[in-house]
Coordinates of C-alpha atoms and ligand atoms in Angstrom, one line a residue:
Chain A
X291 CA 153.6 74.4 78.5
X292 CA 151.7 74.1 82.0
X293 CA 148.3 73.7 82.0
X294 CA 146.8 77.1 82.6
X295 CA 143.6 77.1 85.1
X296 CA 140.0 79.5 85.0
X297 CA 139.8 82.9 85.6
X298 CA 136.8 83.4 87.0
X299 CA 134.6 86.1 88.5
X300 CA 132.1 85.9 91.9
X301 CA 129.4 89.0 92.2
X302 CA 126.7 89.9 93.5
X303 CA 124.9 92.5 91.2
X304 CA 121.5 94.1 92.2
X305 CA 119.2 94.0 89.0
X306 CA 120.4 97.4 87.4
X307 CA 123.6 96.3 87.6
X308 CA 125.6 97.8 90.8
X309 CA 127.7 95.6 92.9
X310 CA 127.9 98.0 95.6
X311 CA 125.9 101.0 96.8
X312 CA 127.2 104.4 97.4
X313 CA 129.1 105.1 100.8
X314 CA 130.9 102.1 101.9
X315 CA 132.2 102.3 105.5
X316 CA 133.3 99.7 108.4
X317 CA 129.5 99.3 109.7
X318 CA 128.2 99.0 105.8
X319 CA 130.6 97.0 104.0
X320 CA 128.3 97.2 100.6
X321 CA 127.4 100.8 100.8
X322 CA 123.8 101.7 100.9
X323 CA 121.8 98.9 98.9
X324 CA 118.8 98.7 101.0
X325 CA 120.4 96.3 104.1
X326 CA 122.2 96.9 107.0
X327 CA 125.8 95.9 107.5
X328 CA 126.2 92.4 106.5
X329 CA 122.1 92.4 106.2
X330 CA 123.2 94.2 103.1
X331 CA 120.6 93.2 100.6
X332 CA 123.6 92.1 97.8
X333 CA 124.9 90.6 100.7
X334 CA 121.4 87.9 101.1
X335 CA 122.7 85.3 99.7
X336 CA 125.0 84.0 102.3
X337 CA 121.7 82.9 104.5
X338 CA 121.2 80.3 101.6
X339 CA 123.1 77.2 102.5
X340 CA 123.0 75.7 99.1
X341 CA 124.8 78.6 97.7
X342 CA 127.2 78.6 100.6
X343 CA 128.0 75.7 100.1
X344 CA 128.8 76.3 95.8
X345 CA 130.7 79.5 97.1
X346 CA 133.0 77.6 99.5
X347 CA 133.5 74.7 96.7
X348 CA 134.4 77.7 94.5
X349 CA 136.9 78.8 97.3
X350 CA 138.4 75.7 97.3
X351 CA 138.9 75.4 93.8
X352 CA 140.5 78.9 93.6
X353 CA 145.0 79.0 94.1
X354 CA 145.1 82.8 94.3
X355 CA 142.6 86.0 94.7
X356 CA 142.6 89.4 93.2
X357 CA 140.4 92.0 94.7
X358 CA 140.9 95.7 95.1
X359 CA 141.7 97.8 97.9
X360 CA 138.5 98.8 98.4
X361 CA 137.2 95.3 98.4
X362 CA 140.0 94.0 100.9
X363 CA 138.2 97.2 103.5
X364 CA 137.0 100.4 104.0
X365 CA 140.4 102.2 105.0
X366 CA 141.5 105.2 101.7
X367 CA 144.8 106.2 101.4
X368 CA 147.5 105.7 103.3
X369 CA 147.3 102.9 105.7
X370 CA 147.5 104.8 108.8
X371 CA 145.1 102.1 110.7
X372 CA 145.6 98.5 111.1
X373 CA 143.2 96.6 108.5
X374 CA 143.7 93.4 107.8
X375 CA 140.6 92.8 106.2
X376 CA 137.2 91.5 107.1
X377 CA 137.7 87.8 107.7
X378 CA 139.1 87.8 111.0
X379 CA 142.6 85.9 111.7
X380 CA 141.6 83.0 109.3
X381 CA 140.3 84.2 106.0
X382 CA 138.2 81.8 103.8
X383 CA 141.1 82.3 100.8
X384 CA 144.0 79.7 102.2
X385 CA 146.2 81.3 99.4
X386 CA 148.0 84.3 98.3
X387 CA 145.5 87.4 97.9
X388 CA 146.6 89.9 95.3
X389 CA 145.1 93.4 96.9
X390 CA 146.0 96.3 94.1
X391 CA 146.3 99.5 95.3
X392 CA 148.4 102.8 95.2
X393 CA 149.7 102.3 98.2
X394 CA 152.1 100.2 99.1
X395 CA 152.5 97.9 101.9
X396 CA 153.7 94.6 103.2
X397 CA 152.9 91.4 102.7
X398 CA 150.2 90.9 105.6
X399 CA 150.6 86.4 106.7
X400 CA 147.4 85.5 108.3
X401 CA 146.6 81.9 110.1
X402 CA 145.2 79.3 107.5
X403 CA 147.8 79.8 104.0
X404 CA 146.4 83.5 103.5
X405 CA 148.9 85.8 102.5
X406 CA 147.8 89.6 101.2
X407 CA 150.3 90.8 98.7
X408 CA 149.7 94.5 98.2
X409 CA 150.5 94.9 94.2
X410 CA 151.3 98.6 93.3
X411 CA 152.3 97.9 89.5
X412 CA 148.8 97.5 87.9
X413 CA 146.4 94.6 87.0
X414 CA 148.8 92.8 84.9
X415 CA 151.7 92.7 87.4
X416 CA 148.9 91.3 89.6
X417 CA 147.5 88.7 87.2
X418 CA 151.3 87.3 86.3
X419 CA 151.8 87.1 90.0
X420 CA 148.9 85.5 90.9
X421 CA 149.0 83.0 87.7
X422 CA 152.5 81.9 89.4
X423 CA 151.2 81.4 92.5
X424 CA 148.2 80.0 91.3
X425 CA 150.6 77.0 89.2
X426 CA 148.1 75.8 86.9
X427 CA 145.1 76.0 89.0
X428 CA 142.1 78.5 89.1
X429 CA 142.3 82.5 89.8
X430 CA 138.9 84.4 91.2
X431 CA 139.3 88.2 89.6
X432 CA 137.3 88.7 93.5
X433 CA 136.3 92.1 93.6
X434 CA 134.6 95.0 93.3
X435 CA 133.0 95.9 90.0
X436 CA 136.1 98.5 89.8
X437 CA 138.6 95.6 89.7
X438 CA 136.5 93.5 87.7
X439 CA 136.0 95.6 85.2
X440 CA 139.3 96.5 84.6
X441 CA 140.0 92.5 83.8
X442 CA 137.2 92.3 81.5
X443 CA 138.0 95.3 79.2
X444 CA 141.9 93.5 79.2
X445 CA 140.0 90.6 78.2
X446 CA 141.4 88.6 80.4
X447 CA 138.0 87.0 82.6
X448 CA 137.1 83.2 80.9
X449 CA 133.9 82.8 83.5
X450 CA 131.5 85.3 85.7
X451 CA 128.8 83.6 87.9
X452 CA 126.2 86.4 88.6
X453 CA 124.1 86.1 91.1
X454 CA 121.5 88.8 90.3
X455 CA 119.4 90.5 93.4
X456 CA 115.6 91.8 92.6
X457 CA 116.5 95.0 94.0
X458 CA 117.9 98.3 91.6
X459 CA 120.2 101.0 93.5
X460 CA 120.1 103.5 90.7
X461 CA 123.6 104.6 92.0
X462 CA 127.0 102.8 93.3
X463 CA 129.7 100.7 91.6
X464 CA 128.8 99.1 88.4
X465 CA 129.7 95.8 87.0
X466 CA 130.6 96.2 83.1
X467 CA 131.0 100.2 83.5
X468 CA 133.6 101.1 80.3
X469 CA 133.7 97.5 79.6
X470 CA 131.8 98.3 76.0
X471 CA 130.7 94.8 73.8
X472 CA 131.3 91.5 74.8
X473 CA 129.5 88.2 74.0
X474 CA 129.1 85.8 76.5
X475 CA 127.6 82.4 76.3
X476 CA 125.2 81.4 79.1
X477 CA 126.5 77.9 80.4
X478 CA 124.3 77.5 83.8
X479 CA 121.3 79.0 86.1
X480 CA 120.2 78.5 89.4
X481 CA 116.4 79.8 90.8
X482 CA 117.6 80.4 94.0
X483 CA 114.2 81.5 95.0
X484 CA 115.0 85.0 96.2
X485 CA 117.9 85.3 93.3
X486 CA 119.7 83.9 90.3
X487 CA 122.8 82.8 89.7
X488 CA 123.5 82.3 86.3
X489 CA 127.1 81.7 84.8
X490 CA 128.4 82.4 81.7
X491 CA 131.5 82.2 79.6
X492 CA 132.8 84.9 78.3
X493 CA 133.6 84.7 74.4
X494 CA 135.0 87.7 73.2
Chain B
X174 CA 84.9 99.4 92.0
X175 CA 86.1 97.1 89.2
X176 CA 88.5 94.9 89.6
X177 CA 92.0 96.3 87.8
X178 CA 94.0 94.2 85.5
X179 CA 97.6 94.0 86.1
X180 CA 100.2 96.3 84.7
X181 CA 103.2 94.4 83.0
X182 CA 106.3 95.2 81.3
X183 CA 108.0 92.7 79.1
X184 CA 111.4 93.5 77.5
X185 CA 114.6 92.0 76.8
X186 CA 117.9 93.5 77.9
X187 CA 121.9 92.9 77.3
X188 CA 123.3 91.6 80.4
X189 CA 124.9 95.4 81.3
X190 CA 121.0 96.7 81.4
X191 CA 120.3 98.1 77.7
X192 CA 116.9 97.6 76.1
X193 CA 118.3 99.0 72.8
X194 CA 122.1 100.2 71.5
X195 CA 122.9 103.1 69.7
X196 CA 121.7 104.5 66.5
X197 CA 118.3 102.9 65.8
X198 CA 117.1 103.1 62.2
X199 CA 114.5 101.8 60.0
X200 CA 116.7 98.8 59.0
X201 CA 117.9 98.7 62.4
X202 CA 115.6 98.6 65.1
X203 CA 117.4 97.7 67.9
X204 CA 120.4 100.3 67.1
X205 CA 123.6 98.8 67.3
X206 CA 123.3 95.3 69.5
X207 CA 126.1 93.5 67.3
X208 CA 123.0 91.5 65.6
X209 CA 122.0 93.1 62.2
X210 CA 118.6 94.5 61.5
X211 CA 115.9 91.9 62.7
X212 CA 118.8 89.6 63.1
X213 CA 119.2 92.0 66.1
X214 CA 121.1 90.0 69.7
X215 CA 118.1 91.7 71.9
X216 CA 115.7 89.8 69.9
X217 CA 117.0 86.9 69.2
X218 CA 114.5 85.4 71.5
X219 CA 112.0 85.3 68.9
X220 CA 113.6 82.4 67.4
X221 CA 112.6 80.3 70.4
X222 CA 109.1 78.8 70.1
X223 CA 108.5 77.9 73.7
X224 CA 109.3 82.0 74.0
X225 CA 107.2 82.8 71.2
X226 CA 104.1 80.7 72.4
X227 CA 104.9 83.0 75.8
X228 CA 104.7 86.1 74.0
X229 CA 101.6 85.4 72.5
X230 CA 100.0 84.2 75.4
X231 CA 101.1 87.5 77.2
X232 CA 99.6 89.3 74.3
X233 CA 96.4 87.8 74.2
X234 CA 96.1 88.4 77.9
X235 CA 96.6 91.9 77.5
X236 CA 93.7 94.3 76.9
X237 CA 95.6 97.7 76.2
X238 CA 99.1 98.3 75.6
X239 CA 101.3 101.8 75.8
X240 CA 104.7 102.6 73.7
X241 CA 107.2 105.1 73.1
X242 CA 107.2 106.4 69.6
X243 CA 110.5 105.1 69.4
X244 CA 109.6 101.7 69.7
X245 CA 106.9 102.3 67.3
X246 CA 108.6 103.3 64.7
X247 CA 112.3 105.6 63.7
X248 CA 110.5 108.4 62.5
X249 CA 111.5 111.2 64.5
X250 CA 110.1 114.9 65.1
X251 CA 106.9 115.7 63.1
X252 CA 105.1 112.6 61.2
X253 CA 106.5 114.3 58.1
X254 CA 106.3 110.7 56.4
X255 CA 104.3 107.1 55.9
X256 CA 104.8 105.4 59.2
X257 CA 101.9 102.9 60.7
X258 CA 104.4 100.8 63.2
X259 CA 107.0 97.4 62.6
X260 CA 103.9 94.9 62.1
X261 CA 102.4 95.9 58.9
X262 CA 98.7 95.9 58.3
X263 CA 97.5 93.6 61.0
X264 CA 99.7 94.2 64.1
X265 CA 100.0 91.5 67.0
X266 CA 97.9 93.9 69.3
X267 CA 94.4 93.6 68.6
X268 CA 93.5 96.1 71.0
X269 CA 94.3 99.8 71.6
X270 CA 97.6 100.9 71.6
X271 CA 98.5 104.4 72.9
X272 CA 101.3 105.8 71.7
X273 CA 103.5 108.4 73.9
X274 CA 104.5 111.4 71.4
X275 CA 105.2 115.1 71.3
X276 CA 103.8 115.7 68.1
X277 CA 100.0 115.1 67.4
X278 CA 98.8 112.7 64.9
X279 CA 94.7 111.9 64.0
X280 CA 94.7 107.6 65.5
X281 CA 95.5 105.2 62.9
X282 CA 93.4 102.7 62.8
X283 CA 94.6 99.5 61.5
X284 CA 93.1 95.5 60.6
X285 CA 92.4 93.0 63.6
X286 CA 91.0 95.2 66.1
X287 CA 94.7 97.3 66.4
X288 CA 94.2 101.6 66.7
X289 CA 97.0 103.5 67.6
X290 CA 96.5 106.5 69.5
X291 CA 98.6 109.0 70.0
X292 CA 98.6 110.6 73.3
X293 CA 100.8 113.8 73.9
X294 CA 99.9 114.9 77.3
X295 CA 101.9 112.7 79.4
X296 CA 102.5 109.4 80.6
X297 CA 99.6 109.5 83.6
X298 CA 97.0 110.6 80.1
X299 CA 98.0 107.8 78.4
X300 CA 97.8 105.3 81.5
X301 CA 94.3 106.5 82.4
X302 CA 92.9 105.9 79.3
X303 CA 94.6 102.4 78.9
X304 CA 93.0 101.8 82.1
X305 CA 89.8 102.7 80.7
X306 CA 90.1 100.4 77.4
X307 CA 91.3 97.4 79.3
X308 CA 87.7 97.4 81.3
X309 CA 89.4 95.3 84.2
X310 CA 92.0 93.4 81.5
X311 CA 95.9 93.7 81.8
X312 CA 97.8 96.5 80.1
X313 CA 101.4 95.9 78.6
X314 CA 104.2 99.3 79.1
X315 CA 105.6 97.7 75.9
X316 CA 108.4 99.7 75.7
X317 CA 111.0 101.3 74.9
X318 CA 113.0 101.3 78.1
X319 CA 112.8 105.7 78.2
X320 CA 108.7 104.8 78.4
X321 CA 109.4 101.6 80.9
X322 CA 111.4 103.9 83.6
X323 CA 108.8 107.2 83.5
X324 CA 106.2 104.4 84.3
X325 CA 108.7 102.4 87.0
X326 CA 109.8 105.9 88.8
X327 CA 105.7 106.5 88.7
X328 CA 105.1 103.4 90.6
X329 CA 102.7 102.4 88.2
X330 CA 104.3 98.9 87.1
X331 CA 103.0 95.7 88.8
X332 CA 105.3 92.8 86.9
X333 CA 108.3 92.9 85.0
X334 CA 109.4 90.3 82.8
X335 CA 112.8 90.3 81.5
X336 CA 114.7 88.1 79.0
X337 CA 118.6 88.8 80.1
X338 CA 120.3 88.2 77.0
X339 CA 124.3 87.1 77.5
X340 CA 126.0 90.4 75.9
X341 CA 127.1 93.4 77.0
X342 CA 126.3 96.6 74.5
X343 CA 128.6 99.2 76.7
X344 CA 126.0 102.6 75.3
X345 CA 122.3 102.4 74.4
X346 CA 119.0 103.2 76.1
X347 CA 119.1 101.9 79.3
X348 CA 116.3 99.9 81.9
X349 CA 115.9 101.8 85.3
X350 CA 117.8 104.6 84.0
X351 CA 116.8 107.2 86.7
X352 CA 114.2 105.1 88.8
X353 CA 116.5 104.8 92.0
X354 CA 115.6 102.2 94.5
X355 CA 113.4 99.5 94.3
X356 CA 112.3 96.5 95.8
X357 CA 111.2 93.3 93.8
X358 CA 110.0 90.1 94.1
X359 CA 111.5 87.3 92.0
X360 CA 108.2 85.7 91.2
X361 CA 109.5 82.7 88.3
X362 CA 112.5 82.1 86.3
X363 CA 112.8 80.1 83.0
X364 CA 116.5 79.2 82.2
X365 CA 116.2 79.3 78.0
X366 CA 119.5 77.9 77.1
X367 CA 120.4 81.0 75.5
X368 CA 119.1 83.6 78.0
X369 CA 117.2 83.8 80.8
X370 CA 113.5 84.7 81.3
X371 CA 112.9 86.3 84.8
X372 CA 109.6 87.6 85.9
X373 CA 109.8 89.9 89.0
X374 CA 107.3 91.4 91.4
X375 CA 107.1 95.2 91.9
X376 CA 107.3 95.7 95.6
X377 CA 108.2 99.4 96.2
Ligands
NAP106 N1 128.5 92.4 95.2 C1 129.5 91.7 95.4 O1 129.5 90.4 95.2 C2 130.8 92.3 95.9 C3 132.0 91.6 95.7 C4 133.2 92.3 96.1 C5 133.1 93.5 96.7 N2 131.9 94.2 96.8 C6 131.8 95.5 97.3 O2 132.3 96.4 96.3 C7 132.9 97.5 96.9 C8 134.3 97.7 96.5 O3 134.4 97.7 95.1 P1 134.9 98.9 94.3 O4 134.6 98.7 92.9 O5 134.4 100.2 95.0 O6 136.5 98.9 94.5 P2 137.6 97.8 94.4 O7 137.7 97.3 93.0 O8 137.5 96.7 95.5 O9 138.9 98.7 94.8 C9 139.2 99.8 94.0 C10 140.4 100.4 94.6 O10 141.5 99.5 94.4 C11 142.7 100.1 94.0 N3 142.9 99.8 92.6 C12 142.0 99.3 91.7 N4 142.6 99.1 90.5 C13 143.9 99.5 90.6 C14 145.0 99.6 89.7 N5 144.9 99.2 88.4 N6 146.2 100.1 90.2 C15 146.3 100.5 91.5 N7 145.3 100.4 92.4 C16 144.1 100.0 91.9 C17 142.4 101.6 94.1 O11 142.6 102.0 95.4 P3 143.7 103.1 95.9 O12 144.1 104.0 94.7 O13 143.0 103.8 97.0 O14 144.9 102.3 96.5 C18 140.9 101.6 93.9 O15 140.2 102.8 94.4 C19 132.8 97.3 98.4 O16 131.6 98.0 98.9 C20 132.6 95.8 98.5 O17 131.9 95.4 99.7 C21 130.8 93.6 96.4
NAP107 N1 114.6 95.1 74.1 C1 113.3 95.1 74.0 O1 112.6 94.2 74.4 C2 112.6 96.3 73.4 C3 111.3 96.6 73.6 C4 110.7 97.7 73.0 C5 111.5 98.6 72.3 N2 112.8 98.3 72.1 C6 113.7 99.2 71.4 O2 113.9 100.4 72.2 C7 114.1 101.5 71.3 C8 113.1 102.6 71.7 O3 113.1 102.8 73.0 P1 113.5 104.2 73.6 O4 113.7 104.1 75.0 O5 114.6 104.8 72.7 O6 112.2 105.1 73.3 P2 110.6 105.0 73.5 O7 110.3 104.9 75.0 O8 110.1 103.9 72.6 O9 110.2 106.4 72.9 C9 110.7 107.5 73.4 C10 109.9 108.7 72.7 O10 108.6 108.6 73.0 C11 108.1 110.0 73.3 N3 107.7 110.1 74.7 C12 108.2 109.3 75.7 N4 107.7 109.7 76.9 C13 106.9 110.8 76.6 C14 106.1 111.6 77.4 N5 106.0 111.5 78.7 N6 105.4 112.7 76.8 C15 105.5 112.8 75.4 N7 106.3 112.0 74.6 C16 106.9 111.0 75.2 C17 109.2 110.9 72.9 O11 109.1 111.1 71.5 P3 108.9 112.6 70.8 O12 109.2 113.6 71.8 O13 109.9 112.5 69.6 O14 107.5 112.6 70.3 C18 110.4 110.0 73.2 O15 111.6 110.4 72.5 C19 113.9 101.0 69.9 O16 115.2 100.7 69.4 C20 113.2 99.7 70.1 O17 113.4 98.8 69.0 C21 113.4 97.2 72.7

């Protein structure tokens, strides 16, 4: 038996619990949360280079991505406009990146050792693909709340790192909507000064 | 003018937002939070002594406090039984509590300087003549979370202090249920092992 690695979980949630406002588009990648474009509010956390920095060690310690299709950009339905996500040529992820979706399409080889796979078989196909590629090391569950929730209720998350916004939406995509009870145990905080971002483990 | 005291809320909530689960009863509190009874996961907190030695502190600084009559007690509709609150004969509040009701009861008053009031003309009533018996001293919106968001989508609140406990409940009574947007400030953070206490600024 290989040595399995983390699966872990990245967000941004504002303090009543939405990882994205309503009405994402090109311009406003987090929908409407109070920002601008990638001012987005959620977003505000990038400007902090000690938190860049944890993010990018994260990166680094991460062998494949799963994210949904809304996630990878703002283009619905059929992909009749050339997207290949918001990272430019070189994406941060330097691995495979599992994008589900109900529409299928081609692998998409950017510069750098990103790869999108689109996966049209459902979260498990995509987490048995991305296990293989990831070969004993780390998996990030990336993104949105719609993905991430779907993980959690198959119980399949060990570790999300929140970091939680003072601002509330009161409408958007929401992190643990349908999940029902879990227990988590609280391994590590951060003041970040403007935010937290506390990690825990989750138990059952 | 006199000077006004500050208006503060202080309340735990399960990391998916819910001050209390389902189903509250008199042997129950909390409703169903996968604790049992005063064993309740939301208040759990009260076994910590640094978070105890808070609480008090908070409640001696506080010169009038306003409840739901949910939080005071599980007796629902008409006071058609024996009810004077959680805390027996001499409750923690030494001061006026008013307490937010449809159905009209004479004030109870109780040992240590506690008297219940119950106020059944609305939340701005009760807030007014909190105000009043303050004289200039803070006033808790002690909860539950159904009185915490009429007062929030009021802009009444100044601080909120949270205690983000590490489960998720899925159903319950929910914090900024309804409010919309706002705008906070994270003001201090205390990382309690077990959960998180976050103050936070109301901004907007
Ligand atoms: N706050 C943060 O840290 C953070 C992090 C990541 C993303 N975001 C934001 O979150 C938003 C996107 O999140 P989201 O929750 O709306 O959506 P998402 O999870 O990124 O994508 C949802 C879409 O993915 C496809 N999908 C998901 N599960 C599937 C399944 N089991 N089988 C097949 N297809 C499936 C479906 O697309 P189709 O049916 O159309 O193919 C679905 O509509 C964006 O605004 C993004 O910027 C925020
Ligand atoms: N997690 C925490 O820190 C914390 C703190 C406090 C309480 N709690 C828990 O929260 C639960 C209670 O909270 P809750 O949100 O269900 O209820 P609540 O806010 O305590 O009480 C709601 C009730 O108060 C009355 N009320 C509220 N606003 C009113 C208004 N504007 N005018 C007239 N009456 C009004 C109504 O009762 P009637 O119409 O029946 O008179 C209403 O059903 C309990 O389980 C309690 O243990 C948790």
């Amino acid at each position: 038996m290989t040595t399995q690695g983390k699966v872990t979980v990245d967000l941004s949630v504002s303090l009543d619990g939405f990882s994205a406002g309503l009405g994402q588009s090109e311009d406003r990648p987090f929908g409407a949360d109070g920002g601008d474009g990638w001012g987005s509010k959620l977003h505000a956390w990038a400007e902090d280079a000690e938190e860049m920095r944890l993010q990018l060690e994260m990166l680094g310690q991460t062998k494949a991505f799963i994210m949904g299709r809304n996630m990878f950009g703002p283009v619905r339905g059929e992909w009749d406009r050339p997207w290949n996500g918001w990272w430019g040529d070189n994406p941060p992820y330097h691995g495979p990146v599992f994008v589900l979706t109900h529409h299928a399409r081609e692998p998409q080889v950017m510069e750098g050792g990103t790869t999108f796979y689109f996966v049209t078989d459902g979260i498990e196909s995509a987490f048995k693909q991305a296990r293989e590629a990831a070969d004993g090391g780390n998996i990030s569950i990336h993104g949105g709340a719609t993905t991430v929730n779907q993980y959690l209720a198959a119980g399949l998350i060990d570790e999300l790192r929140l970091r939680i916004v003072p601002i509330t939406l009161g409408a958007g995509t929401r992190l643990f909507d349908g999940v029902g009870q879990l227990d988590l145990e609280q391994v590590e905080s951060r003041d970040a000064g403007s935010f937290m971002h506390v990690t825990y483990r989750v138990l059952s």
